[in-house]
Coordinates of C-alpha atoms and ligand atoms in Angstrom, one line a residue:
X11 CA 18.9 -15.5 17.5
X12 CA 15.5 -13.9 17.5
X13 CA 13.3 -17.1 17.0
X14 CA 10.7 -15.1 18.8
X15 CA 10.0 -13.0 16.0
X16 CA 6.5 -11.7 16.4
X17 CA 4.2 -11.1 14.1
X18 CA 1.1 -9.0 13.4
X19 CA -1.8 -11.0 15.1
X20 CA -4.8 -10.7 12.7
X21 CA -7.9 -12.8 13.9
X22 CA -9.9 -14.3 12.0
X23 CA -9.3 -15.0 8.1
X24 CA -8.8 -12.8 5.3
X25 CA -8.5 -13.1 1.5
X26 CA -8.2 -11.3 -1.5
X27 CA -6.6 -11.9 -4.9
X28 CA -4.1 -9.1 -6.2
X29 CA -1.9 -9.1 -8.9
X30 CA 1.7 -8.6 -9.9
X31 CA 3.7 -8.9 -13.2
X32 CA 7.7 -10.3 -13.1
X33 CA 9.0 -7.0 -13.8
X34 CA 8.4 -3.3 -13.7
X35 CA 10.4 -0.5 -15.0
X36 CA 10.3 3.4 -14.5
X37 CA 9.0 5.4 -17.7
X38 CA 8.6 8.9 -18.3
X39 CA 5.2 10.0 -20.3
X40 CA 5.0 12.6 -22.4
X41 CA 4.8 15.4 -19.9
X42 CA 7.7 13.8 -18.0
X43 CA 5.9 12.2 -15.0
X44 CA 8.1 9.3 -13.5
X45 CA 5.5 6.0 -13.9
X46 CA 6.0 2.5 -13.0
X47 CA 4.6 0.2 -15.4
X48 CA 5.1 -3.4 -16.2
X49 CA 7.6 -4.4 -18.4
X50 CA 6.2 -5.9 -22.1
X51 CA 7.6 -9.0 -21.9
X52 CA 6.8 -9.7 -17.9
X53 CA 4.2 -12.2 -16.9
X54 CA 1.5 -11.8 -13.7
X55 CA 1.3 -14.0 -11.3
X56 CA -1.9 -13.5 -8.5
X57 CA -1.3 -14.0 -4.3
X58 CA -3.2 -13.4 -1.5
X59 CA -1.3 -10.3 0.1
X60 CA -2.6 -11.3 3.9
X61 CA -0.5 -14.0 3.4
X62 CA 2.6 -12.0 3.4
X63 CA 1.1 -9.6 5.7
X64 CA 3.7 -8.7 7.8
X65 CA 6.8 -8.1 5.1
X66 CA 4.1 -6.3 3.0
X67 CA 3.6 -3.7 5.7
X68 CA 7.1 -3.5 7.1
X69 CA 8.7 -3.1 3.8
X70 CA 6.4 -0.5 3.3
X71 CA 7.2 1.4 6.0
X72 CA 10.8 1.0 5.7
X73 CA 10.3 2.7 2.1
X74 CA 8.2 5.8 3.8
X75 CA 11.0 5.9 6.4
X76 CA 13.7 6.6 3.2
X77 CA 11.7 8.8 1.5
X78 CA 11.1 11.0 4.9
X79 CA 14.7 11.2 4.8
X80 CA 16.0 14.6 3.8
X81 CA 19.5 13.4 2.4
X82 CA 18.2 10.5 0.5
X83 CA 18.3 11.1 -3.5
X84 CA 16.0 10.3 -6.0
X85 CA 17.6 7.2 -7.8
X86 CA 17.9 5.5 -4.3
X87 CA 14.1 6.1 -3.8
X88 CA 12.9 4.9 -7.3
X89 CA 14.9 1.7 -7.3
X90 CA 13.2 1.2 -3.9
X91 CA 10.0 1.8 -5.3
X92 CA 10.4 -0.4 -7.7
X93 CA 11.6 -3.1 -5.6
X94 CA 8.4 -2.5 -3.5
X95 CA 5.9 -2.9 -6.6
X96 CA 7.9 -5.9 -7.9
X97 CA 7.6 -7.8 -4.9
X98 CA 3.4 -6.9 -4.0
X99 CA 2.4 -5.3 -7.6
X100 CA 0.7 -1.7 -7.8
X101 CA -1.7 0.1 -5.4
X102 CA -4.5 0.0 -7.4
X103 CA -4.9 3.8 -6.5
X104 CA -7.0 4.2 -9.6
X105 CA -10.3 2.6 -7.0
X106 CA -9.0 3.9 -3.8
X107 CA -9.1 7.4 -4.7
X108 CA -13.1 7.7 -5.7
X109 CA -15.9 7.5 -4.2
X110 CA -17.9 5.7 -7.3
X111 CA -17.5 2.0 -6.8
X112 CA -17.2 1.0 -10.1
X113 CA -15.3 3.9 -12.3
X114 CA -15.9 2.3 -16.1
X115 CA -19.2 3.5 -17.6
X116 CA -19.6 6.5 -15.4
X117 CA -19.0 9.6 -17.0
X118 CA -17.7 11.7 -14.0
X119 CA -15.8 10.1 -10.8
X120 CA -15.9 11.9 -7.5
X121 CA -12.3 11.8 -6.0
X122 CA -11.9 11.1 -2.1
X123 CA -10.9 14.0 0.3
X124 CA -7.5 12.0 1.3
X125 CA -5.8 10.5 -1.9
X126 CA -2.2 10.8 -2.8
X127 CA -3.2 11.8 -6.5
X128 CA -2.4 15.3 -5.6
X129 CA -4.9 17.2 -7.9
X130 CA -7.3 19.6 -7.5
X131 CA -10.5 18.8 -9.1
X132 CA -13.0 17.2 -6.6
X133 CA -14.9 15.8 -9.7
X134 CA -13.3 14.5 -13.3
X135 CA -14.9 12.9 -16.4
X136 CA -14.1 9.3 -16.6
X137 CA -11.9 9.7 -19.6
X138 CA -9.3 11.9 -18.2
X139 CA -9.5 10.0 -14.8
X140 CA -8.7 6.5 -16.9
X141 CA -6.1 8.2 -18.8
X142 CA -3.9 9.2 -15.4
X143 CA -3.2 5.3 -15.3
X144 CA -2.3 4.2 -18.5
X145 CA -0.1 6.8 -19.6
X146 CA 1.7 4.5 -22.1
X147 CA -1.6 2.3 -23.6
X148 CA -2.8 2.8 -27.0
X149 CA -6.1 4.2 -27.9
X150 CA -6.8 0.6 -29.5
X151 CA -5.3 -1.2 -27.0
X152 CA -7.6 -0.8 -24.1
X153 CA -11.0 0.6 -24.1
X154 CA -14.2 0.0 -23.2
X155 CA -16.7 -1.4 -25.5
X156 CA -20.9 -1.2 -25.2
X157 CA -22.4 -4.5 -26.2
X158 CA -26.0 -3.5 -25.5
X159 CA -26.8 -2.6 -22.1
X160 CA -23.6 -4.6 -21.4
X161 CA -20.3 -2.9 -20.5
X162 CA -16.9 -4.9 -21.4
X163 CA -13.1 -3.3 -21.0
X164 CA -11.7 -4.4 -23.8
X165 CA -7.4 -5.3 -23.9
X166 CA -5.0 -6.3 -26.4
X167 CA -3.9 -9.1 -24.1
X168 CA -4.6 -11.9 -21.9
X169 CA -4.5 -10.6 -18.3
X170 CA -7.4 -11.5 -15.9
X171 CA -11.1 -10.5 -16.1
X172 CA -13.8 -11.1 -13.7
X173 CA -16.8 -11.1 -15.4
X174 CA -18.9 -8.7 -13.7
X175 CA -17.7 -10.9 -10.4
X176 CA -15.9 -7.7 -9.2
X177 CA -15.8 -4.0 -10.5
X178 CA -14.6 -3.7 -14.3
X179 CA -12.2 -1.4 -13.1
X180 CA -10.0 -4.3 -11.9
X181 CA -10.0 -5.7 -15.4
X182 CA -7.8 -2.5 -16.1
X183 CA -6.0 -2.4 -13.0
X184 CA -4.8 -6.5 -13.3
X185 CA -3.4 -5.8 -16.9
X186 CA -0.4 -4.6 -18.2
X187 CA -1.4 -1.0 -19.4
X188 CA -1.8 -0.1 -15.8
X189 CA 0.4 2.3 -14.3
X190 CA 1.3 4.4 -11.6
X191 CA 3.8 7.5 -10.6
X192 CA 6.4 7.1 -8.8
X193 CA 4.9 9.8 -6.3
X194 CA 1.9 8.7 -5.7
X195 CA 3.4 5.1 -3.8
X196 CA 6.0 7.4 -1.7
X197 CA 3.3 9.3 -0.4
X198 CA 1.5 6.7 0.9
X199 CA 4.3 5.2 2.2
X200 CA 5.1 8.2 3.9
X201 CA 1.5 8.9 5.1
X202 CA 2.1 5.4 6.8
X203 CA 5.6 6.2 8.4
X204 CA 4.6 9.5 9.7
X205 CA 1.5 7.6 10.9
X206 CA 3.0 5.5 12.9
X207 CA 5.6 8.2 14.5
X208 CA 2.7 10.1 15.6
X209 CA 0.8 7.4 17.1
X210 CA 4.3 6.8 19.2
X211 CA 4.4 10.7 20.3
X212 CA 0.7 10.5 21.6
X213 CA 1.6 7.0 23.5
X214 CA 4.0 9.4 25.5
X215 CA 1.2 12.0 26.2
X216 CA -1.4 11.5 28.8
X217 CA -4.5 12.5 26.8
X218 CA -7.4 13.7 28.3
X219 CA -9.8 13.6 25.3
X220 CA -9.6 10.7 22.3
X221 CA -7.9 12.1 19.3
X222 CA -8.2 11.2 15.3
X223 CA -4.3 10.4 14.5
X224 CA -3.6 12.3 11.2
X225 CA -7.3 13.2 10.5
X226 CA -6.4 15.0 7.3
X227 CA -4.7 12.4 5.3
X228 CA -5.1 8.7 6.9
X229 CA -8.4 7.5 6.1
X230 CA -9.4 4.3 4.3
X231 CA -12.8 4.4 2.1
X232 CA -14.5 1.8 0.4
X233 CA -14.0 -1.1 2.4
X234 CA -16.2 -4.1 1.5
X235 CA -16.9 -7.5 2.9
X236 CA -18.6 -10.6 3.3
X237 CA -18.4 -13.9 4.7
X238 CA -17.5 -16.5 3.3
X239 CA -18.1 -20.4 4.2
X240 CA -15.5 -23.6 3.7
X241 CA -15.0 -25.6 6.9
X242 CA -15.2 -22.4 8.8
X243 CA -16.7 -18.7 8.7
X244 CA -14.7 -16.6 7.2
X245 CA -14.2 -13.0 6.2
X246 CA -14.0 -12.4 2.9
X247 CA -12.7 -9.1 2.3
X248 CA -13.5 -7.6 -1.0
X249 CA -10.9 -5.2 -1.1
X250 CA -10.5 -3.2 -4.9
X251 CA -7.3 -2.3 -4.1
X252 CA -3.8 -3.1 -2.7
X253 CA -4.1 0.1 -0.3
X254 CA -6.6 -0.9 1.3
X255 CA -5.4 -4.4 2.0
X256 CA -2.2 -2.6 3.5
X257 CA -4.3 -0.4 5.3
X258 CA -6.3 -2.4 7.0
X259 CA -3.4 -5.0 8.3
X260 CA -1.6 -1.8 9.5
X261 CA -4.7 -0.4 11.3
X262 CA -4.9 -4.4 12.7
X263 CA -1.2 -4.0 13.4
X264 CA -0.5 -0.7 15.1
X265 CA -4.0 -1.0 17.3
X266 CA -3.4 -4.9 18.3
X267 CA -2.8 -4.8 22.2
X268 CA -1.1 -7.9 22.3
X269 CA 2.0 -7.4 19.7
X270 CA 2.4 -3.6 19.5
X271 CA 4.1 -2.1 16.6
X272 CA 6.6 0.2 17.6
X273 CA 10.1 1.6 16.1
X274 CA 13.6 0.0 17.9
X275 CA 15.3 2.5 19.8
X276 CA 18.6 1.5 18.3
X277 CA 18.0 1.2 14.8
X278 CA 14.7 3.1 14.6
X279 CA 12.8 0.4 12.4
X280 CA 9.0 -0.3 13.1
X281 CA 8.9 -3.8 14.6
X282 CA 6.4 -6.0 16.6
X283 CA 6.6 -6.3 20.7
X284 CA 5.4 -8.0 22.9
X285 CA 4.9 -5.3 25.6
X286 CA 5.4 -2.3 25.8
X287 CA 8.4 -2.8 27.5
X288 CA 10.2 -4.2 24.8
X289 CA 12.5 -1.7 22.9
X290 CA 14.7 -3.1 20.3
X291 CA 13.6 -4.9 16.8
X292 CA 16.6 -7.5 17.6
X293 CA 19.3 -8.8 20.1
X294 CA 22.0 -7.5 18.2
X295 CA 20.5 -4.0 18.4
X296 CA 20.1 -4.6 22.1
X297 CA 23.8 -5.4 22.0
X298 CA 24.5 -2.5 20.1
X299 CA 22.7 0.3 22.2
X300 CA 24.2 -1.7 25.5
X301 CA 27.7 -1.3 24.0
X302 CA 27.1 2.4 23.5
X303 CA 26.1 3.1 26.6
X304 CA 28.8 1.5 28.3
X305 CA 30.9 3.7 26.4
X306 CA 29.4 7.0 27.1
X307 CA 29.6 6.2 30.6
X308 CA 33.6 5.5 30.9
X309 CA 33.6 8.7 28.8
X310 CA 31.1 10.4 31.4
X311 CA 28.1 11.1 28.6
X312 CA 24.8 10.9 29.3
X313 CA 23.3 8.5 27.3
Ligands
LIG419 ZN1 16.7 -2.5 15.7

């Protein structure tokens, strides 16, 4: 079968912790937004998301292909979304969608121009900003407490903190008060899907002049790293968010010249080739198209 399965070629070596709990559930807040949110009685576990690179960005994809669908309903999409933040945990929107680095103990954050938050305001106080994410915490549950000059986030549990190691934000984002809608992960997934798609439509054009593929809604901010030293240099991404990580492997993925991501053209999903020439995911979808086209021709169709 397809022991030649490639995979997204990524040189060098990457790093970075993120977090996910053994369950999640959908929850409506007050107002009625659709959230996911870990389950109380679900326990985290931490993993290096480069490490499952490649199903991490397909199955992302594959999600943003659904939702672009028109005939797909809503239940079908949330149990996929759910599926998605069960196996690679929340997108840590909270820090990918402002500028500030750190967003506890700031009293206004300054959004980014392409975020899938999908609110006006280009500027919010911190309060109101924190209170998007944890819909469903306690006032005296979380909070953040002033010891000094010192900054601590404070939470009725025992999830991770960094001390001061990384942003204190991520002490909110790794526990399990932090939430996110529903919406907010579909549009990204979709901001990848259609990404891709358009990237294949300007592969077919001869362009003249380099254009920015989906200027006004693909961009990544706030990327940080270093390098780090074991036997080997290595990068040491310092990524403050699951977003980015996926961003970057995609942009690694879909501009690698070596194993280009493209979509099958019998069953349409994004896949790795090895040239250019290469057009199906699979054997069995090469089958498939092959058997079609046979077919049209003894009934004289065009394929
Ligand atoms: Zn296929």
């Amino acid at each position: 079968m397809d022991n030649m399965k490639k995979y997204i070629n990524m040189t060098g070596q990457f790093k970075t912790d993120w977090i996910k709990y053994s369950d999640y559930e959908v929850r409506l807040d007050e107002n009625g937004e659709k959230y996911i949110t870990p389950k109380e009685d679900s326990c985290f576990t931490i993993y290096n998301p480069f490490e499952n690179a490649n199903e991490l960005v397909f199955d992302l994809i594959k999600l943003g292909d659904s939702a672009l669908k028109n005939d797909i309903d809503t239940s079908t999409l949330d149990s996929m979304v759910l599926e998605f933040v069960k196996a690679y945990g929340l997108l840590g929107i909270i820090t990918s969608s402002v500028y500030n680095r750190d967003i506890i103990g700031e009293s206004k954050v300054i959004l980014t121009d392409k975020n899938p938050l999908n609110i006006k305001e280009k500027i919010m106080d911190e309060d109101k900003y924190l209170n998007l994410f944890i819909p469903f915490a306690n006032e005296d549950e979380v909070y953040i407490r002033k010891l000094g000059k010192h900054l601590t986030l404070f939470k009725a549990e025992d999830s991770p903190k960094f001390y001061g190691k990384r942003p204190l934000i991520l002490d909110l984002v790794f526990s399990k008060f932090y939430s996110e809608k529903v919406d907010w992960i579909i549009d990204f997934a979709k901001t990848i899907s259609t990404h891709i798609n358009q990237v294949l439509i300007y592969k077919n054009i001869n362009l003249t002049e380099g254009v920015t593929i989906m200027a006004g809604k693909f961009k990544a901010e706030k990327i940080g790293m270093t390098i780090g030293m074991l036997n080997n240099p290595f990068i040491q991404w310092e990524f403050d968010s699951l977003k980015t990580a996926v961003e970057i492997i995609y942009c690694f993925a879909i501009t690698n010249e070596s194993n280009i991501l493209k979509r099958c053209e019998y069953c349409k999903n994004a896949f790795i080739a090895k040239s250019d020439n290469e057009k199906y995911c699979s054997s069995s979808c090469r089958n498939c198209y092959n058997v079609i086209k046979s077919r049209n021709k003894k009934k004289g169709i065009d394929s």
